Amino acid sequence: MADAAKTKFTPRVFSGIQPTNHLQLGNYLGAVKRFVQMQDSGIETIYCIVDQHAITVWQDPSDLRHATRELAAGYIAAGLDPKRSILFNQSQVPAHAQLGWIFNCVARMGWMNRMTQWKDKAGKDSEKASLGLFAYPSLMAADILLYHATHVPVGEDQKQHVELTRDIAMKFNHDYKVDFFPITEPVIEGAATRVMSLRDGSKKMSKSDPSDQSRINLTDDADTIAQKFRKARTDAEPLPGTLAGLKDRPEARNLVNIYAALSDQTAEKVVAEFAGQGFGTFKPALADLAVAKLSPIATEMKRLMADPAEIDRILGDGAERANAIAEPILAKTFDIVGMIRSQR
Ligand code: AQP
């Protein structure tokens, strides 16, 4: 792994997902699948369910509880082993919010104003958006830096937030004349780092898109998956023999990328295999592949969700282990900033 690993910081992986609605295919291919692969890299891996980020937009409390457990089930069903990785929900480790406050005082308003996710999510009426939504990237920086994480696997849409995390670390280190926080590297890899909506090739696939037809949920059954791919927006042309032929065909390119990521091959190989074939052939092949890869995950998620107490126990255990890493780093941060912590 690159750069940050070569510094004095021990390589450590951190990433998180918001428990909003159901996990969707973009989350799986852009994030969860990579999380599972990194678990085998020999580096400590910490994966979080960022429930405090989720409430930056309104969440019904019982939906939030359900989505938190379902996301934990999704992580585990996809191959995350809570013994080898630390898996927990953010609100059980108070140091996230505590470090987040310090970073609110390090980050600049102008930095936040430039965040594209803020602009997208706040929309035209930003006066009505929550203060938490505006400060979201500073809490995300705290999530990462609280563990001195050197690598963060994310989808393309989160690149800007990881860059801001680097800016916050650099400003903190500079202002307090320390070399305390690492300059974290985003890890954005794979054939589907930006999965697009099935209804609109210019919009990313998202859990919170009002149209359920725009995404494949990890909880969808085989018929629903097949139906969503059948109805996915495409053009009438057959697939070309090379990727260059997909240049102005975003919807077609998206389906090819999804096929490539699900089958662990390059997009070039996929177009070579389906060259000259129409979507009447390609879509059913894609649906079959998606069902073969995703159905076992959905089945396992269902099984795990039947025992919510066990999921809560796993999250509690993960929180304890996360806390053991976070507390000394938070204590040192308080010390650097000049805050007194009395011995009790
Ligand atoms: N369409 C996508 N393609 C590839 N990666 C994606 N990710 C999200 N959508 C795609 C990656 O999934 C991880 C978790 O994201 P998140 O839930 O924390 O927030 P998000 O990026 O805003 O994801 P959603 O699904 O769009 O959620 P909502 O609708 O609640 O905002 C991140 O690594 C992200 O890059």
Coordinates of C-alpha atoms and ligand atoms in Angstrom, one line a residue:
M1 CA 0.0 0.0 0.0
A2 CA 1.1 3.5 -0.8
D3 CA 2.8 6.5 0.8
A4 CA 1.2 6.9 4.3
A5 CA 2.2 3.4 5.1
K6 CA 5.8 4.4 4.7
T7 CA 5.6 7.1 7.4
K8 CA 5.9 6.5 11.2
F9 CA 2.2 5.5 11.3
T10 CA 1.4 1.8 11.4
P11 CA -0.9 1.0 8.4
R12 CA -4.5 0.8 9.5
V13 CA -7.7 0.7 7.4
F14 CA -10.9 2.6 8.5
S15 CA -14.1 3.1 6.6
G16 CA -17.8 3.5 7.3
I17 CA -21.3 3.5 5.7
Q18 CA -24.4 5.3 6.8
P19 CA -27.3 3.2 8.0
T20 CA -29.8 4.9 5.7
N21 CA -32.3 2.7 4.0
H22 CA -30.9 -0.6 2.5
L23 CA -27.4 -1.3 1.3
Q24 CA -27.3 -0.8 -2.5
L25 CA -25.1 -2.3 -5.2
G26 CA -22.9 0.8 -5.4
N27 CA -22.1 0.5 -1.7
Y28 CA -21.3 -3.1 -2.1
L29 CA -19.1 -2.8 -5.2
G30 CA -17.5 0.6 -4.3
A31 CA -17.0 -0.1 -0.6
V32 CA -18.1 -3.4 1.1
K33 CA -16.4 -5.8 -1.4
R34 CA -13.2 -3.8 -1.0
F35 CA -13.5 -3.8 2.8
V36 CA -13.7 -7.6 2.8
Q37 CA -10.7 -7.9 0.5
M38 CA -8.6 -5.6 2.7
Q39 CA -9.4 -7.7 5.7
D40 CA -7.0 -10.3 4.1
S41 CA -4.2 -7.7 3.6
G42 CA -2.6 -8.3 7.0
I43 CA -3.4 -4.8 8.1
E44 CA -5.8 -4.0 10.9
T45 CA -9.2 -3.1 9.6
I46 CA -11.9 -1.1 11.3
Y47 CA -15.4 -0.7 9.8
C48 CA -18.0 1.5 11.2
I49 CA -21.7 2.0 10.9
V50 CA -21.9 5.8 11.0
D51 CA -25.2 6.4 12.6
Q52 CA -24.3 9.9 13.7
H53 CA -23.8 10.8 10.0
A54 CA -27.1 9.3 9.2
I55 CA -29.0 11.7 11.3
T56 CA -27.7 14.7 9.5
V57 CA -30.9 14.2 7.5
W58 CA -34.1 13.1 9.2
Q59 CA -34.2 9.4 10.2
D60 CA -37.2 7.8 11.9
P61 CA -35.7 6.3 15.1
S62 CA -37.1 2.8 14.6
D63 CA -35.9 2.9 10.9
L64 CA -32.5 3.9 12.1
R65 CA -32.3 1.1 14.6
H66 CA -33.4 -1.4 11.9
A67 CA -31.0 0.0 9.2
T68 CA -28.1 -0.2 11.7
R69 CA -28.7 -3.8 12.4
E70 CA -29.3 -4.6 8.7
L71 CA -26.1 -2.9 7.7
A72 CA -24.2 -4.9 10.3
A73 CA -25.8 -8.0 8.9
G74 CA -24.9 -6.9 5.4
Y75 CA -21.2 -6.4 6.3
I76 CA -21.0 -9.8 7.9
A77 CA -23.0 -11.6 5.1
A78 CA -20.7 -10.1 2.5
G79 CA -17.7 -11.7 4.3
L80 CA -16.6 -9.3 7.0
D81 CA -15.5 -11.3 10.0
P82 CA -16.1 -9.4 13.2
K83 CA -13.3 -11.3 14.9
R84 CA -10.7 -10.2 12.4
S85 CA -12.1 -6.7 11.7
I86 CA -13.5 -4.3 14.3
L87 CA -17.1 -3.7 13.5
F88 CA -19.2 -1.2 15.5
N89 CA -21.6 1.7 15.3
Q90 CA -20.2 5.2 15.7
S91 CA -22.4 6.4 18.5
Q92 CA -21.1 3.8 20.9
V93 CA -17.7 5.4 20.8
P94 CA -18.1 9.0 22.1
A95 CA -14.6 9.9 21.0
H96 CA -15.9 10.4 17.4
A97 CA -18.1 13.3 18.4
Q98 CA -15.4 14.7 20.8
L99 CA -12.7 14.7 18.1
G100 CA -15.3 15.9 15.6
W101 CA -15.8 19.1 17.7
I102 CA -12.1 19.8 17.8
F103 CA -12.0 19.4 14.0
N104 CA -15.0 21.8 13.7
C105 CA -12.6 24.3 15.1
V106 CA -9.8 23.4 12.8
A107 CA -11.8 23.2 9.5
R108 CA -12.8 26.4 7.7
M109 CA -16.3 27.3 6.6
G110 CA -14.9 27.9 3.0
W111 CA -13.7 24.3 2.9
M112 CA -17.1 22.9 3.8
N113 CA -18.9 25.2 1.4
R114 CA -16.9 23.7 -1.5
M115 CA -18.0 20.1 -0.7
T116 CA -20.1 18.8 -3.6
Q117 CA -22.0 16.4 -1.4
W118 CA -23.1 19.3 0.8
K119 CA -24.3 21.2 -2.3
D120 CA -26.1 18.1 -3.6
K121 CA -27.8 17.1 -0.4
A122 CA -28.6 20.6 0.9
G123 CA -30.1 21.5 -2.5
K124 CA -31.4 25.0 -3.3
D125 CA -32.7 25.6 0.2
S126 CA -29.5 25.2 2.2
E127 CA -30.9 27.5 5.0
K128 CA -33.1 24.6 6.0
A129 CA -30.3 21.9 6.0
S130 CA -29.0 20.8 9.4
L131 CA -25.8 22.2 10.8
G132 CA -24.7 18.6 11.1
L133 CA -25.0 18.1 7.3
F134 CA -22.7 21.1 6.8
A135 CA -20.1 19.8 9.3
Y136 CA -20.4 16.2 8.1
P137 CA -16.9 16.1 6.5
S138 CA -15.3 17.2 9.7
L139 CA -16.9 14.4 11.7
M140 CA -15.8 12.0 8.9
A141 CA -12.2 13.3 9.4
A142 CA -12.6 12.5 13.1
D143 CA -13.9 9.0 12.3
I144 CA -10.7 8.3 10.3
L145 CA -8.1 10.2 12.3
L146 CA -9.3 8.9 15.7
Y147 CA -7.7 5.6 14.7
H148 CA -4.7 7.2 12.9
A149 CA -6.0 5.3 9.9
T150 CA -3.6 5.5 7.0
H151 CA -5.9 4.0 4.3
V152 CA -9.6 4.6 3.6
P153 CA -11.4 2.4 1.0
V154 CA -14.3 4.4 -0.5
G155 CA -16.2 4.9 -3.7
E156 CA -15.3 7.8 -6.0
D157 CA -18.0 10.1 -4.5
Q158 CA -16.2 10.2 -1.1
K159 CA -12.8 11.2 -2.5
Q160 CA -13.3 14.9 -1.8
H161 CA -14.2 14.2 1.8
V162 CA -11.0 12.1 2.3
E163 CA -9.0 15.0 0.7
L164 CA -10.6 17.3 3.3
T165 CA -9.5 14.9 6.0
R166 CA -6.0 15.3 4.8
D167 CA -6.4 19.1 4.9
I168 CA -7.7 18.9 8.5
A169 CA -4.8 16.7 9.5
M170 CA -2.2 19.0 7.9
K171 CA -3.7 22.1 9.5
F172 CA -3.9 20.5 12.9
N173 CA -0.3 19.3 12.7
H174 CA 0.8 22.7 11.4
D175 CA -1.1 24.8 13.9
Y176 CA 0.0 22.8 16.9
K177 CA 3.5 22.1 15.5
V178 CA 3.2 18.4 15.8
D179 CA 3.3 15.3 13.5
F180 CA 0.4 13.7 15.2
F181 CA -2.2 12.9 12.6
P182 CA -1.3 10.8 9.5
I183 CA -2.1 12.1 6.0
T184 CA -4.6 9.4 5.0
E185 CA -4.7 7.9 1.5
P186 CA -8.1 7.2 -0.1
V187 CA -8.2 3.7 -1.7
I188 CA -10.5 3.9 -4.7
E189 CA -10.1 0.7 -6.8
G190 CA -12.0 -1.8 -8.8
A191 CA -14.2 -1.7 -11.9
A192 CA -17.1 0.0 -10.2
T193 CA -15.9 2.9 -8.1
R194 CA -18.9 4.9 -9.2
V195 CA -22.0 2.8 -9.9
M196 CA -24.6 5.0 -11.6
S197 CA -28.4 5.0 -11.2
L198 CA -30.3 2.4 -13.4
R199 CA -32.7 5.2 -14.4
D200 CA -30.2 8.0 -15.2
G201 CA -26.6 7.4 -16.2
S202 CA -25.5 10.9 -15.0
K203 CA -26.6 10.3 -11.3
K204 CA -24.8 8.0 -8.9
M205 CA -26.8 5.0 -7.5
S206 CA -27.8 6.0 -4.0
K207 CA -29.6 4.5 -1.0
S208 CA -31.7 7.6 -0.6
D209 CA -32.8 8.1 -4.3
P210 CA -36.6 8.4 -4.1
S211 CA -36.9 5.8 -7.0
D212 CA -36.4 2.2 -5.8
Q213 CA -36.0 1.3 -9.5
S214 CA -32.8 3.4 -9.7
R215 CA -30.9 0.9 -7.6
I216 CA -30.4 -2.8 -6.7
N217 CA -30.8 -3.2 -2.9
L218 CA -28.8 -6.0 -1.3
T219 CA -32.2 -7.1 0.1
D220 CA -33.9 -7.5 -3.3
D221 CA -35.0 -11.0 -4.3
A222 CA -34.0 -12.6 -7.6
D223 CA -37.2 -11.5 -9.5
T224 CA -36.8 -7.9 -8.4
I225 CA -33.1 -7.9 -9.4
A226 CA -34.0 -9.3 -12.9
Q227 CA -36.9 -6.9 -13.3
K228 CA -34.8 -3.8 -12.3
F229 CA -32.0 -4.7 -14.8
R230 CA -34.6 -5.5 -17.5
K231 CA -36.1 -2.0 -17.0
A232 CA -32.7 -0.3 -16.7
R233 CA -32.4 2.6 -19.1
T234 CA -30.1 1.9 -22.0
D235 CA -29.9 2.8 -25.7
A236 CA -30.8 0.7 -28.7
E237 CA -27.3 0.0 -30.0
P238 CA -25.5 -3.3 -29.5
L239 CA -22.4 -3.4 -27.3
P240 CA -19.2 -2.4 -29.1
G241 CA -16.0 -4.4 -29.2
T242 CA -13.9 -1.9 -27.3
L243 CA -14.5 0.5 -24.3
A244 CA -13.9 3.5 -26.5
G245 CA -17.2 2.7 -28.2
L246 CA -19.0 3.3 -24.9
K247 CA -17.7 6.8 -24.5
D248 CA -21.0 8.7 -24.9
R249 CA -23.2 5.8 -23.7
P250 CA -23.2 6.3 -19.8
E251 CA -26.0 3.9 -19.1
A252 CA -24.4 1.1 -21.2
R253 CA -21.0 1.8 -19.7
N254 CA -22.6 1.5 -16.2
L255 CA -24.0 -1.9 -16.9
V256 CA -20.7 -3.1 -18.3
N257 CA -18.9 -1.8 -15.2
I258 CA -21.3 -3.6 -12.9
Y259 CA -20.9 -6.8 -14.8
A260 CA -17.1 -6.4 -14.7
A261 CA -17.0 -5.7 -10.9
L262 CA -19.4 -8.6 -10.1
S263 CA -17.4 -11.1 -12.2
D264 CA -14.0 -9.7 -11.1
Q265 CA -12.8 -9.0 -14.5
T266 CA -12.0 -5.8 -16.4
A267 CA -14.6 -3.8 -18.4
E268 CA -12.4 -4.4 -21.5
K269 CA -12.9 -8.1 -21.2
V270 CA -16.6 -7.8 -20.7
V271 CA -17.1 -5.7 -23.9
A272 CA -14.9 -8.2 -25.8
E273 CA -17.1 -11.1 -24.6
F274 CA -20.4 -9.4 -25.5
A275 CA -19.2 -7.4 -28.6
G276 CA -22.1 -7.0 -31.1
Q277 CA -24.7 -8.3 -28.7
G278 CA -27.8 -6.3 -27.8
F279 CA -29.2 -5.6 -24.4
G280 CA -31.8 -8.3 -24.9
T281 CA -28.9 -10.7 -24.4
F282 CA -26.7 -8.7 -22.1
K283 CA -29.3 -7.7 -19.5
P284 CA -30.4 -11.2 -18.7
A285 CA -26.8 -12.3 -18.4
L286 CA -26.1 -9.4 -16.0
A287 CA -29.2 -10.3 -14.0
D288 CA -28.2 -13.9 -13.7
L289 CA -24.7 -12.9 -12.6
A290 CA -26.1 -10.4 -10.0
V291 CA -28.5 -12.9 -8.6
A292 CA -25.7 -15.6 -8.3
K293 CA -23.5 -13.1 -6.4
L294 CA -26.0 -11.3 -4.3
S295 CA -28.6 -13.9 -3.4
P296 CA -26.3 -15.7 -0.9
I297 CA -25.7 -12.4 0.8
A298 CA -29.4 -11.6 1.0
T299 CA -30.1 -15.0 2.4
E300 CA -27.4 -14.7 5.0
M301 CA -28.5 -11.2 6.0
K302 CA -32.0 -12.5 6.6
R303 CA -30.6 -15.3 8.8
L304 CA -28.6 -12.8 10.8
M305 CA -31.5 -10.4 11.2
A306 CA -33.5 -13.1 12.9
D307 CA -31.2 -12.6 16.0
P308 CA -30.9 -8.9 16.6
A309 CA -29.5 -9.4 20.1
E310 CA -26.5 -11.2 18.6
I311 CA -26.0 -8.3 16.2
D312 CA -26.1 -5.9 19.1
R313 CA -23.6 -8.0 21.0
I314 CA -21.2 -8.0 18.0
L315 CA -21.5 -4.2 17.7
G316 CA -20.9 -3.8 21.5
D317 CA -17.8 -6.0 21.3
G318 CA -16.5 -4.0 18.3
A319 CA -17.2 -0.7 20.1
E320 CA -15.1 -1.8 23.1
R321 CA -12.2 -2.7 20.9
A322 CA -12.6 0.6 18.9
N323 CA -12.7 2.5 22.1
A324 CA -9.5 1.0 23.3
I325 CA -7.7 2.4 20.2
A326 CA -9.5 5.7 20.2
E327 CA -9.2 6.8 23.8
P328 CA -5.4 7.2 24.0
I329 CA -5.4 9.1 20.7
L330 CA -8.2 11.4 21.9
A331 CA -6.4 11.9 25.2
K332 CA -3.2 12.9 23.4
T333 CA -5.2 15.3 21.2
F334 CA -6.7 17.0 24.2
D335 CA -3.2 17.3 25.6
I336 CA -1.9 18.8 22.4
V337 CA -4.8 21.3 22.3
G338 CA -4.2 22.3 26.0
M339 CA -7.3 20.7 27.6
I340 CA -6.9 19.4 31.1
R341 CA -8.1 15.9 31.9
S342 CA -7.9 15.3 35.6
Q343 CA -7.0 11.8 36.8
R344 CA -10.0 10.1 38.4
Ligands
AQP1 N1 -23.0 4.6 -6.5 C1 -21.9 4.3 -5.8 N2 -20.9 3.7 -6.4 C2 -19.7 3.3 -5.8 N3 -19.6 3.5 -4.5 C3 -20.6 4.1 -3.8 N4 -20.8 4.4 -2.5 C4 -22.0 5.0 -2.3 N5 -22.6 5.0 -3.5 C5 -21.8 4.5 -4.4 C6 -19.8 4.2 -1.5 O1 -20.4 3.5 -0.4 C7 -19.8 3.9 0.8 C8 -20.8 4.3 1.8 O2 -21.5 5.5 1.5 P1 -22.4 6.2 2.6 O3 -23.6 5.5 2.9 O4 -21.6 6.6 3.8 O5 -22.8 7.5 1.9 P2 -23.0 7.8 0.4 O6 -21.7 7.9 -0.3 O7 -23.8 9.1 0.4 O8 -23.9 6.6 -0.1 P3 -25.4 6.5 -0.6 O9 -25.7 5.1 -0.9 O10 -25.6 7.6 -1.6 O11 -26.2 6.9 0.7 P4 -27.2 8.1 1.0 O12 -28.2 8.0 -0.1 O13 -27.7 7.9 2.4 O14 -26.4 9.4 0.9 C9 -18.8 5.1 0.5 O15 -17.5 4.6 0.4 C10 -19.3 5.5 -0.9 O16 -18.2 6.1 -1.6

